[in-house]
Coordinates of C-alpha atoms in Angstrom, one line a residue:
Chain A
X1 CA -16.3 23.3 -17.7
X2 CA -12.9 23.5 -17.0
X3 CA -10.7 27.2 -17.1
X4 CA -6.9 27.1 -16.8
X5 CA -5.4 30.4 -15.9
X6 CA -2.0 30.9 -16.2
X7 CA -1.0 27.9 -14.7
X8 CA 2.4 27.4 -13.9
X9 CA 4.9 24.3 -12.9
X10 CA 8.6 24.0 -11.5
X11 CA 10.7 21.3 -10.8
X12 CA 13.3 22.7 -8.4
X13 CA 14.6 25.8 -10.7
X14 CA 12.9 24.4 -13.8
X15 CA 9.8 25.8 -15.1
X16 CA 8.3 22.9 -16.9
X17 CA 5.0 24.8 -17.9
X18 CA 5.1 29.2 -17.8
X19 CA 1.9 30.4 -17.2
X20 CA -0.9 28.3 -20.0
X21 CA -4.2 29.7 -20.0
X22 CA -7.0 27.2 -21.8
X23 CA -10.2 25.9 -21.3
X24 CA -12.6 23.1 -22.0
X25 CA -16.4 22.9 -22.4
X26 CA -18.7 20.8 -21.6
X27 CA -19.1 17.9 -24.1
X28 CA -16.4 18.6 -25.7
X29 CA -12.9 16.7 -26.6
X30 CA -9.2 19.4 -26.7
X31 CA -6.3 18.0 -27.3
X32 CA -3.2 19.3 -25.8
X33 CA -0.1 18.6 -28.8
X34 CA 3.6 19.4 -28.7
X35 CA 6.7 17.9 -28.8
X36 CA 8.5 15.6 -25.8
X37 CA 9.4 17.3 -23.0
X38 CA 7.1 20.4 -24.0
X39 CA 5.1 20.4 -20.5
X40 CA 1.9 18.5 -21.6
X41 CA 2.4 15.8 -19.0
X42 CA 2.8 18.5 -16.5
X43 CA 0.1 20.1 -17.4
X44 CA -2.5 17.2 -16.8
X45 CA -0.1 15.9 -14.0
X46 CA -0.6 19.3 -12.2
X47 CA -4.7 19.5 -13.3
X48 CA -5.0 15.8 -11.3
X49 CA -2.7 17.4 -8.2
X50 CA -0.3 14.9 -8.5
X51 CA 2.2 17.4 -8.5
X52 CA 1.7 21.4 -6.5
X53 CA 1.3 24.0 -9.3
X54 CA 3.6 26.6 -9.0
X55 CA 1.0 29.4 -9.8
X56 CA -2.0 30.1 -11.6
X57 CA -5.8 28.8 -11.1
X58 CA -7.6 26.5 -12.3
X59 CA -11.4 26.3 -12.5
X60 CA -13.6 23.7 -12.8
X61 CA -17.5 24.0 -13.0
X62 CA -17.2 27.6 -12.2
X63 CA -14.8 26.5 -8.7
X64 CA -11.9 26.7 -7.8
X65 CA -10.0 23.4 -7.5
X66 CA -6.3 23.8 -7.8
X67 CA -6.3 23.7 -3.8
X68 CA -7.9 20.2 -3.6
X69 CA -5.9 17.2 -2.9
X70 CA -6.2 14.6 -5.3
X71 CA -8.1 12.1 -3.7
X72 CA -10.8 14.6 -3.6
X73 CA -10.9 15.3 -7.6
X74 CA -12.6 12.4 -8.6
X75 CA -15.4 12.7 -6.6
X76 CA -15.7 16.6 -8.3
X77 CA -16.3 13.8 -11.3
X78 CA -12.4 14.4 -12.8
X79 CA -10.6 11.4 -13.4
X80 CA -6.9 11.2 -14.8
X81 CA -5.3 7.8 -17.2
X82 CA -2.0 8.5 -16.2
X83 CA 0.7 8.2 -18.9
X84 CA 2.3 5.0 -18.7
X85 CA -1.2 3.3 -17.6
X86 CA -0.6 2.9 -13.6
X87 CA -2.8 -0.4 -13.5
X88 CA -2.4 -2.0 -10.0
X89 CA -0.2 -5.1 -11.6
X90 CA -0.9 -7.5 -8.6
X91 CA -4.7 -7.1 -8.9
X92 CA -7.0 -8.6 -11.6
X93 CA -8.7 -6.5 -13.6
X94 CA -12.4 -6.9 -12.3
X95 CA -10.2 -5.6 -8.8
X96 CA -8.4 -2.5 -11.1
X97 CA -11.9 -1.5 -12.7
X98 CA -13.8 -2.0 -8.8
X99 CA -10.7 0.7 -7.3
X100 CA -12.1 2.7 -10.2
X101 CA -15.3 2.9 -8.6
X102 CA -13.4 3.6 -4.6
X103 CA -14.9 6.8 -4.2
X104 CA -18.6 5.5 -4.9
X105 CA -21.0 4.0 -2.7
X106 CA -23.5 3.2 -5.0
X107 CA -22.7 -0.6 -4.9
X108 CA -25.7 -1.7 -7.4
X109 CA -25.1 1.2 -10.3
X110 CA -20.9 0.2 -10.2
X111 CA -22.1 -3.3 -11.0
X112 CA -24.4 -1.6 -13.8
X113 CA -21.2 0.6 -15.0
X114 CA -19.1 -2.4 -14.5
X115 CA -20.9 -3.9 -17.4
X116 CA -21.2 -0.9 -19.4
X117 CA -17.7 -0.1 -19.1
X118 CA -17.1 -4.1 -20.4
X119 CA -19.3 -3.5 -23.0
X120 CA -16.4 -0.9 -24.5
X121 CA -14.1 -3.5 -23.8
X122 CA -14.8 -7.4 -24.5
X123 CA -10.9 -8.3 -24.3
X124 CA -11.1 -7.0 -20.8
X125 CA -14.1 -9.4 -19.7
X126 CA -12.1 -12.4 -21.3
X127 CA -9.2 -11.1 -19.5
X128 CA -11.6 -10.4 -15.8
X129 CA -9.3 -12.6 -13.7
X130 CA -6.1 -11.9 -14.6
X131 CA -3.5 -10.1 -12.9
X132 CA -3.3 -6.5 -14.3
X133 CA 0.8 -6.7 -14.6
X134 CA 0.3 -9.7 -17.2
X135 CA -1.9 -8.2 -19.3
X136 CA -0.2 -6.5 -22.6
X137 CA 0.3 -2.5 -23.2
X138 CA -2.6 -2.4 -24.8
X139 CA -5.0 -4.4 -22.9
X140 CA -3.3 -2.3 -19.7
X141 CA -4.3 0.9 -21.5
X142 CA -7.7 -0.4 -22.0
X143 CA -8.0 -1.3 -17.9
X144 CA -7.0 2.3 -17.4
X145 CA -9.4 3.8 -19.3
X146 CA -11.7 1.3 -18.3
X147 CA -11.3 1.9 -14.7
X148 CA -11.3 5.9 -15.3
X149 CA -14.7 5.5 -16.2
X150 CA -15.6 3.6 -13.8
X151 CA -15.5 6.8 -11.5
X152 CA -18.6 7.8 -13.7
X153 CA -16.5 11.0 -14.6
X154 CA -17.6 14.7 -15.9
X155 CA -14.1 15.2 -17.2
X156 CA -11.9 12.4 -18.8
X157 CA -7.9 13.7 -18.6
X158 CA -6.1 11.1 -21.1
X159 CA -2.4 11.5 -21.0
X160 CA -0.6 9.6 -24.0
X161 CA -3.2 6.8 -24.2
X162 CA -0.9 5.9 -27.6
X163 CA 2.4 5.5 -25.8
X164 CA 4.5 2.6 -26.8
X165 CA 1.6 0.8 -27.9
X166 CA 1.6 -1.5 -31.4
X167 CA -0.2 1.2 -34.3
X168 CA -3.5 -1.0 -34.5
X169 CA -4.2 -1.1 -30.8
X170 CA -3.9 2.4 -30.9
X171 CA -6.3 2.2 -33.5
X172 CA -8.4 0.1 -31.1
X173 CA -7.8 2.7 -28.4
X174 CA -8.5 5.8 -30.5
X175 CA -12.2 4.1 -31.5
X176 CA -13.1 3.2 -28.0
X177 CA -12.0 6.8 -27.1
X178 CA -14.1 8.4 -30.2
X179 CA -17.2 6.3 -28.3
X180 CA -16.8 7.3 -25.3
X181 CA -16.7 11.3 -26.4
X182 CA -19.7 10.2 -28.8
X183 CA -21.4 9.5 -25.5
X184 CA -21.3 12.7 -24.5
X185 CA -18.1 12.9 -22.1
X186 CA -15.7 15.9 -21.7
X187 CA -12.3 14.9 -22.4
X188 CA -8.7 16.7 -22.5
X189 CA -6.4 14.3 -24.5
X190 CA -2.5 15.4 -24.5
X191 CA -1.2 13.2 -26.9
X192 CA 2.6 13.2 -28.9
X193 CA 0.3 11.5 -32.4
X194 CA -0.6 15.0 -33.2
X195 CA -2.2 13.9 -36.4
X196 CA -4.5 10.9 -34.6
X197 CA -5.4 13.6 -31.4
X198 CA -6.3 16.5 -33.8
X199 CA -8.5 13.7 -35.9
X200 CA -10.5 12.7 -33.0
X201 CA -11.0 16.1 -31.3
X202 CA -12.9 19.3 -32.0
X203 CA -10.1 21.8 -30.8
X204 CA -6.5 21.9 -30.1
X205 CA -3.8 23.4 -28.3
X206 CA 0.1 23.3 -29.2
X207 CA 2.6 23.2 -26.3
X208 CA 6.1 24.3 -26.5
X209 CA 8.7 24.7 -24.2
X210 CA 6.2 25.7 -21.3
X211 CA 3.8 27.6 -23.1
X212 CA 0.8 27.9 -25.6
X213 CA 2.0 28.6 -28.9
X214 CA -1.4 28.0 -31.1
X215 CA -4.7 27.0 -30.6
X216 CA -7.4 26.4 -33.2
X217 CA -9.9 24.3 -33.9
X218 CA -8.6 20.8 -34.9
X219 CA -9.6 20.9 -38.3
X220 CA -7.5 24.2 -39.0
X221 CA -4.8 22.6 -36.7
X222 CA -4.4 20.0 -39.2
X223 CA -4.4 22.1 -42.2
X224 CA -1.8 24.5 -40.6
X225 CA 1.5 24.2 -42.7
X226 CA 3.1 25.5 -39.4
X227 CA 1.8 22.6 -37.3
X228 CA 2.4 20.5 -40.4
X229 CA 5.7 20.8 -40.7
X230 CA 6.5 20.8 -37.3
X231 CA 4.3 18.1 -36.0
X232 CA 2.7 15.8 -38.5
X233 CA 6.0 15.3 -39.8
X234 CA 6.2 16.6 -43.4
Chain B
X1 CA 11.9 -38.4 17.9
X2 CA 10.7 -37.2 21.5
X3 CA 12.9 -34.0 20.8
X4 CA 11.5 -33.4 17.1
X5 CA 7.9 -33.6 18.1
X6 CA 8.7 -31.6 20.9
X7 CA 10.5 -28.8 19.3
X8 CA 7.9 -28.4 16.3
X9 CA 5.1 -27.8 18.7
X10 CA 7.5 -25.0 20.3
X11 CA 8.6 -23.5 17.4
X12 CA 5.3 -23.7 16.0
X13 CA 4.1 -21.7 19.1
X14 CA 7.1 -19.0 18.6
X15 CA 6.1 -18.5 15.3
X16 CA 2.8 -17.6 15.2
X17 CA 4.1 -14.4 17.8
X18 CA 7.1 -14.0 15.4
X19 CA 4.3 -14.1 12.5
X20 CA 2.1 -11.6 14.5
X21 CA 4.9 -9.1 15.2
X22 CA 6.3 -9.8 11.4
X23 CA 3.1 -8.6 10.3
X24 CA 3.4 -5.1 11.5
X25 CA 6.8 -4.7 10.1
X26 CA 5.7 -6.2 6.5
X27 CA 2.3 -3.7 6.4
X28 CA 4.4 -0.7 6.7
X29 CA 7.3 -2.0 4.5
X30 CA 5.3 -2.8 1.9
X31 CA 3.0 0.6 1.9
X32 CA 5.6 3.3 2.3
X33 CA 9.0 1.3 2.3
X34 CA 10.1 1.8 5.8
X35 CA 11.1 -0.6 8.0
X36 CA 9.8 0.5 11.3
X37 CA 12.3 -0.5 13.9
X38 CA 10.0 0.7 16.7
X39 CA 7.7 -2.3 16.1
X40 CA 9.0 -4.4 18.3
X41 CA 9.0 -1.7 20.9
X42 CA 5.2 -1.5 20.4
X43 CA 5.1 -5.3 21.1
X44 CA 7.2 -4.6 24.4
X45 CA 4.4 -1.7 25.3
X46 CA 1.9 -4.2 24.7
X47 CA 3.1 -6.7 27.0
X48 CA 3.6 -3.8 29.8
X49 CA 0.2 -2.6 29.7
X50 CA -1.5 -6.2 29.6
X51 CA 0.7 -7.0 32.6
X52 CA 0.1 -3.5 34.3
X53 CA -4.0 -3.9 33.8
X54 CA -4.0 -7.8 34.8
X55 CA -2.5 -7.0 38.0
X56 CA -4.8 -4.3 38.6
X57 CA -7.8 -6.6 38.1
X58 CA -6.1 -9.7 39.6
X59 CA -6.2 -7.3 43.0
X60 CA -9.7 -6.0 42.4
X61 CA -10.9 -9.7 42.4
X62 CA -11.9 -9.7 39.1
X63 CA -11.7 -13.5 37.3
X64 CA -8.6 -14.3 35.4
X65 CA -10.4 -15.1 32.2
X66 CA -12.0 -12.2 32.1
X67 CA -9.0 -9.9 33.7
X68 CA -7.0 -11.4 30.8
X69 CA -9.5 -10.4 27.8
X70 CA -9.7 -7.3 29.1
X71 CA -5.8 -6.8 29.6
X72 CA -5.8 -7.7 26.0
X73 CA -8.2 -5.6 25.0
X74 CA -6.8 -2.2 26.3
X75 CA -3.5 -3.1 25.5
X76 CA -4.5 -3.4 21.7
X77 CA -6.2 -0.1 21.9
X78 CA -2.9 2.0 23.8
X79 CA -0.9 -0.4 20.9
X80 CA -3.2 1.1 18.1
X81 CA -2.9 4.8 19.4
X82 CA 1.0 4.3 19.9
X83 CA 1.3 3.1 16.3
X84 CA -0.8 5.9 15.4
X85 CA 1.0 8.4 17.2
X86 CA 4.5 6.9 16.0
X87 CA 3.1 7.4 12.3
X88 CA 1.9 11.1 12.7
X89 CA 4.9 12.5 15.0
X90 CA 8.0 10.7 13.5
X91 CA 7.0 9.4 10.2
X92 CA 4.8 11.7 8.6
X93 CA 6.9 14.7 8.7
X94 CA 9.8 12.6 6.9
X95 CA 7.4 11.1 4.2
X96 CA 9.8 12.6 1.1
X97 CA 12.9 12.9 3.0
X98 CA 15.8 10.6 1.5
X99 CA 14.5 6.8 3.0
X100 CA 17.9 6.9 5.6
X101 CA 16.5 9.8 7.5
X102 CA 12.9 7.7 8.2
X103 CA 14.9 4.5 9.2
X104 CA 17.3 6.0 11.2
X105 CA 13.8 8.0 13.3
X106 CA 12.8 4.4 13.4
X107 CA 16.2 3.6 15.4
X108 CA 15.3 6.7 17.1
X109 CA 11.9 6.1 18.4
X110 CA 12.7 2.6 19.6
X111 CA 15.2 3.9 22.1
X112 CA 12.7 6.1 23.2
X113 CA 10.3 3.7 23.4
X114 CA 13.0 1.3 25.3
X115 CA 13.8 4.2 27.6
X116 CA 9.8 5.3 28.4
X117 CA 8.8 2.1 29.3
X118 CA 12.0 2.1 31.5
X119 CA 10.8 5.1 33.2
X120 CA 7.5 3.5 33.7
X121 CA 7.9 -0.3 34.5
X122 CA 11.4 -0.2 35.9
X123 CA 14.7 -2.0 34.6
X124 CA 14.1 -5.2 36.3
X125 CA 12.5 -7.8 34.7
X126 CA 8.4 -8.3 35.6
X127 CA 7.0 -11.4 36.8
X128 CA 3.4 -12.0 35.1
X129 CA 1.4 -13.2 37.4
X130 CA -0.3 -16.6 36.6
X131 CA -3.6 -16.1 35.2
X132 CA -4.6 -19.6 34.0
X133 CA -4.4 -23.2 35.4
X134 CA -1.9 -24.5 33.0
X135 CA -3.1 -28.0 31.5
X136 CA -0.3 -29.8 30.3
X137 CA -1.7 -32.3 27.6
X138 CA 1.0 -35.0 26.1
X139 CA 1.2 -36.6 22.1
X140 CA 3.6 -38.9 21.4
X141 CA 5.8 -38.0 24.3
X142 CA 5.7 -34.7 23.5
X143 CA 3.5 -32.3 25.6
X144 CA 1.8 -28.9 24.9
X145 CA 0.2 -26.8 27.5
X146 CA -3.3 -25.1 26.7
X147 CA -1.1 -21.7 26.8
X148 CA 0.5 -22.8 23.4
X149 CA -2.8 -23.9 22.2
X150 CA -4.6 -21.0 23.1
X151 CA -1.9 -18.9 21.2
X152 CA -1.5 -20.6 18.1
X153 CA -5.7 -20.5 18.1
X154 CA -5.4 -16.8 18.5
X155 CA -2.7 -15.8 16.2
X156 CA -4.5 -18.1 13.8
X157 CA -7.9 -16.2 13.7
X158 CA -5.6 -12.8 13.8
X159 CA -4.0 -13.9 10.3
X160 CA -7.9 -14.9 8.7
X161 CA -9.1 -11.8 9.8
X162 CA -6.1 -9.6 8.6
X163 CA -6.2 -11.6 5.2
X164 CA -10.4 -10.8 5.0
X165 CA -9.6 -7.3 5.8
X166 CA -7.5 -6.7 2.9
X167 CA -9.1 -8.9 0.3
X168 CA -12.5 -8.0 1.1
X169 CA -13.1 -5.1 2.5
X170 CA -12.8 -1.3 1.2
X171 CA -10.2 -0.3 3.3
X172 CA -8.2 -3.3 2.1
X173 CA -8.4 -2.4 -0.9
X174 CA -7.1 0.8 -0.9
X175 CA -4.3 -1.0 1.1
X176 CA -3.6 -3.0 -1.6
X177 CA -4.1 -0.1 -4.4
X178 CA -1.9 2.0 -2.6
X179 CA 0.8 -0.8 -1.7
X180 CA 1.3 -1.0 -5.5
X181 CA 1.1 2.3 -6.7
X182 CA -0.2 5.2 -4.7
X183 CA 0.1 8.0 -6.7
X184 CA -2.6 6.1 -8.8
X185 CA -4.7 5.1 -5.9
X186 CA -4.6 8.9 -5.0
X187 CA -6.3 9.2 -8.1
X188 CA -8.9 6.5 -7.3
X189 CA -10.3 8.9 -4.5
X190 CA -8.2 6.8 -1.4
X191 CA -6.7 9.0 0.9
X192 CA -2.9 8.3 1.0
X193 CA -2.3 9.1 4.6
X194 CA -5.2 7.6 6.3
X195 CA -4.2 4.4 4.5
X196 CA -0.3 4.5 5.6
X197 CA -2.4 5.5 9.9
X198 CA -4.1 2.1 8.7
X199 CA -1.2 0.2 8.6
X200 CA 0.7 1.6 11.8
X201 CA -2.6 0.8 13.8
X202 CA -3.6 -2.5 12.4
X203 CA -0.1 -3.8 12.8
X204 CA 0.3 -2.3 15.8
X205 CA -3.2 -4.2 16.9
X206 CA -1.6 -7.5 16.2
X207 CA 1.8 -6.6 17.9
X208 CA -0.3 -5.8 21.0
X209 CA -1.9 -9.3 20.7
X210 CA 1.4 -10.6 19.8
X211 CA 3.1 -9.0 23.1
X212 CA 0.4 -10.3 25.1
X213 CA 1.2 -13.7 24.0
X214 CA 4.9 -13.5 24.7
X215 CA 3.8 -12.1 28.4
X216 CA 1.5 -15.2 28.9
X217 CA 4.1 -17.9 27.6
X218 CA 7.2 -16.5 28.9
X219 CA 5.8 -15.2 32.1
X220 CA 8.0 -12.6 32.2
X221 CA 8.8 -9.4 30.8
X222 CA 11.3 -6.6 30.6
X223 CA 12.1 -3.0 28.6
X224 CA 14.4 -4.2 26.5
X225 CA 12.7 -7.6 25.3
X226 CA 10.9 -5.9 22.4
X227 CA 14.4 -5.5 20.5
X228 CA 15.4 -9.2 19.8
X229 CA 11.8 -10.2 19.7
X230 CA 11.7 -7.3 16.8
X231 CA 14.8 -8.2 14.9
X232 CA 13.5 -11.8 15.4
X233 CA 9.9 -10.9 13.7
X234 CA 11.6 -8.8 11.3
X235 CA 13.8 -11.5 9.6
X236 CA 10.4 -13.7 9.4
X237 CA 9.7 -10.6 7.4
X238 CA 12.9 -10.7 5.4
X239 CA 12.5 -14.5 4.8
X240 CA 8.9 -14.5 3.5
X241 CA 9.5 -12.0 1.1
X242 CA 9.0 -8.4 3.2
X243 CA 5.8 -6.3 1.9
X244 CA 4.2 -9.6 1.4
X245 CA 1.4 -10.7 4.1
X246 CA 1.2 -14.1 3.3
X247 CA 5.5 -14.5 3.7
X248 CA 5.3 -12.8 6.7
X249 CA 2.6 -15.5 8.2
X250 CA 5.1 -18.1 7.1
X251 CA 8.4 -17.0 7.4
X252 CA 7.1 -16.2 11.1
X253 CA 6.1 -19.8 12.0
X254 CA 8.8 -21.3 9.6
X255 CA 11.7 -19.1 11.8
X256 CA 9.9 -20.5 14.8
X257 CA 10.4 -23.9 14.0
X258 CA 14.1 -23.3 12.9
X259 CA 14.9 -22.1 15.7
X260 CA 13.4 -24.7 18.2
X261 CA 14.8 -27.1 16.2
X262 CA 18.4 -25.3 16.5
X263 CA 17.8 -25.0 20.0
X264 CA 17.0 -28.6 20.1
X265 CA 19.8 -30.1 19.1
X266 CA 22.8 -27.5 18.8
X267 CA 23.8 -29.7 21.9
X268 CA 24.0 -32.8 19.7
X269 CA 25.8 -31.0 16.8
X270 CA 28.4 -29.0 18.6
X271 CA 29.4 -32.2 21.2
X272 CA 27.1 -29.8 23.8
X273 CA 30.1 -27.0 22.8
X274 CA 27.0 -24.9 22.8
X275 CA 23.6 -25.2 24.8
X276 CA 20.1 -24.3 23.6
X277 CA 21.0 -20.7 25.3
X278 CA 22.6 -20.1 22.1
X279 CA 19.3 -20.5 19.8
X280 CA 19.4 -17.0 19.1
X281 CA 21.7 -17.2 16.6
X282 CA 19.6 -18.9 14.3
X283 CA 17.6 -16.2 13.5
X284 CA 20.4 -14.1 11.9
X285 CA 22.3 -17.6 10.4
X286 CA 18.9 -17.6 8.4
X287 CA 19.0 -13.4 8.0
X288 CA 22.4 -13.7 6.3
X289 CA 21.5 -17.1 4.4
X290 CA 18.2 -15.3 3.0
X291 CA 20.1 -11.8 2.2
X292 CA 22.9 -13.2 1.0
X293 CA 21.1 -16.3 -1.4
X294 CA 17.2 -14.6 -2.0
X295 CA 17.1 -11.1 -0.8
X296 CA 13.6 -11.0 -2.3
X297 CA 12.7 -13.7 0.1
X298 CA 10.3 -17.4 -0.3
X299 CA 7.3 -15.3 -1.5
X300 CA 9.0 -11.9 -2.5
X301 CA 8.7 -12.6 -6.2
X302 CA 7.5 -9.8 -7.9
X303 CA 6.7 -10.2 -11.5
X304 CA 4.4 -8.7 -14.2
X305 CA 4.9 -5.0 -12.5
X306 CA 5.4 -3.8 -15.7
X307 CA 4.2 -4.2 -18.5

């Protein structure tokens, strides 16, 4: 579904990510691991043209997409939860999920996925009022998701869905996210909990300074004393 | 008492224009974080062409009700296509330049502005012809003319519609979205730069309607009246709380009505030292007051932006 070829980002002189070639396929859930500062931000950031890749190309349903802009990505069905959430604070969250849906016009099947999508989370419909910036980290990681889907997405790009959040919501967060792949979505999860995003996915690459180091399937990830040590802390 | 009454219904009237024109600066400030200092030149342009086309009309025998709506009407659309313009030639190249260089095109363009309608009108100031039989109607010993009412009506319905538009409409929306964060909205599918055109040209639509008023009330007009009328509109930005829609609305009617008020009686508190010529200053006494005491302005509280 989705090939990465040798994609590359600077920042000025810096080369944040050199050259990465992976892939995801349909249906399926790869997690992109590594340590702070190892380009897996970048990565997604540069997937979701928020920032210009230096180089490389990047193909998604057999076209070529690094050259759109990214307003234009989510109606290719790719939508990004951008680390650190990026709820619209001065809008309620039936308003954050509704800008979820912008780029449809479909009015009577957002309602439907409006109630799905509240269906995954019942602390959001309590919450349907409120202004997104009062909501907790949790509950604003929930609207992000949340209002990804609302896009009715092909490919889900989660970046840090755990950050900074209390260990059982990211319990919470890693169920709901186990759902939606059990639904059948196509998601690439860059994540700093190794341990949780190898659990939850079927394969997995490891980032470091820029580039791909290993890749496996998640299970042999996990069981690699070499990812072990280095990244499940033991 | 007389003078109270009195000066509430003028500053009332001055602050729905300042509201108007405070409007257009807010929009813009509170999308891409530039103050456009050619707004109030836009409001000047507006006046011109409504003058220019009522004239026109006025000597074609056309009615003045209807030689007025249309004067209106095409001086909206040139505003709209100016603030357009303005956006895609001067600010749009600039869009990730350090914020000085933007402000500083803003100075720019407002001199050009100044000196184009210059060229065009001439330095002297213009005499709007009459276009309605004033009625001058009297409360309390105060009187209002149906000018003022007409006005206030106008810049009324121009605030409900603005506030519909971007609480209930699409565009709006994406206003909104990207007001707060655009490099999310981005990711929502709303195009970044047709949102910031938005802006220019809807604000630029009620400076037009804004200018129009001014050239109705005042009767006259001149190349250089768009500055103070700007700087006027832009600390009823300030005070509401700039980037906020609903300060702008009342910081513009609430600087009105300080200032008739100043002009009102400065007489009586200076020992008529100073006469109601000097009613400018009240503007910036309530600039430096809100800068120096609530930068952030009445309504500019922003809280729960993170989390």
């Amino acid at each position: 579904m989705l090939e990465v070829n040798g994609l590359r980002v600077a920042y000025g002189g810096i080369q944040a990510v050199r050259g990465i070639t992976f892939h995801v396929r349909e249906g399926e859930m790869v997690a992109l691991i590594g340590a702070n500062g190892a380009g897996k931000s970048s990565t997604l950031r540069a997937l979701a043209r928020l920032l210009d890749p230096a180089g490389g190309n990047v193909r998604y349903r057999g076209q070529e997409i690094q050259t759109l802009p990214a307003h234009r990505l989510v109606e290719q069905g790719i939508a990004l939860v951008p680390e650190g959430r990026g709820v619209f604070p001065r809008m309620s969250c039936l308003e954050n999920l509704r800008m979820g849906a912008y780029s449809r016009n479909d009015r009577r099947e957002v309602d439907n996925d409006l109630d799905h999508v509240l269906g995954h989370f019942p602390r959001l419909k309590e919450r349907a009022q409120q202004l997104a910036g009062t909501l907790s980290g949790g509950e604003q990681q929930m609207l992000a998701i949340g209002r990804a889907l609302m896009s009715r997405p092909k490919l889900l790009l989660l970046d840090e869905p755990s950050m900074g959040l209390a260990p059982i919501m990211v319990q919470k967060i890693f169920q709901v996210i186990r759902d939606i792949a059990a639904e059948g979505m196509t998601i690439l999860l860059v994540e700093q909990n190794a341990k949780l995003a190898l659990e939850v996915s079927q394969r997995g690459y490891v980032m470091e300074s820029g580039q791909i180091t290993v890749s496996d399937e998640s299970s042999r990830l996990l069981a690699d004393p070499k990812v072990r040590a280095a990244y499940l802390g033991e | 008492m007389d003078t109270l009454l009195q000066q509430l219904i003028n500053g009332i009237t001055l602050g729905a224009v300042y509201a108007l024109v405070a409007l257009g600066y807010t929009m813009v400030y509170g999308i891409i974080g530039l103050i456009n200092f050619a707004h109030g030149e836009v409001v000047m342009i507006g006046t011109m062409v409504a003058f220019t086309v009522i004239v026109y009309l006025a000597a074609a025998g056309v009615p003045p009700i209807a030689a007025l709506t249309i004067a209106l009407l095409v001086s909206v659309v040139v505003c709209m296509i100016l603030g357009w313009a303005l956006e895609r030639v001067a600010y749009r190249p600039l869009r990730h330049a350090p914020r000085l260089t933007p402000l500083i095109t803003a100075i720019g363009m407002s001199i050009v502005l100044q000196n184009v309608s210059m060229i065009i009108w001439g330095r002297n100031y213009i005499t709007f012809p009459p276009m309605i039989d004033k009625r001058i109607y009297e409360i309390g010993g105060a009187t209002f003319t149906n000018v003022q009412v007409a006005i206030v009506t106008m810049a009324a319905l121009m605030m409900v519609g603005l506030i519909f538009l971007v609480h209930r409409t699409k565009i709006g929306m994406a206003m909104r979205a990207t007001a707060q964060n655009p490099h999310v909205a981005s990711l929502m599918g709303v195009n970044i730069d047709q949102v910031i055109a938005m802006a220019f040209i809807i604000g630029s639509a009620l400076g037009a309607v804004a200018g129009g008023m001014v050239g109705s009330y005042y009767e006259i007009a001149h190349y250089q009246m768009g500055f103070m009328l700007g700087l006027k509109a832009f600390t009823a930005a300030v005070l509401g709380g700039i980037g906020n829609l609903a300060g702008a609305m009342a910081g513009g009617i609430l600087l009105g009505v300080i200032e008739a008020l100043g002009a009102g009686y400065i007489g009586d508190l200076t020992g008529n030292f100073l006469g109601s010529h000097y009613q400018d200053i009240f503007a910036f006494i309530v600039l430096i007051i809100v800068l120096m005491f609530r930068p952030s302005g009445l309504f500019g509280e922003r809280t729960g932006d993170r989390a």
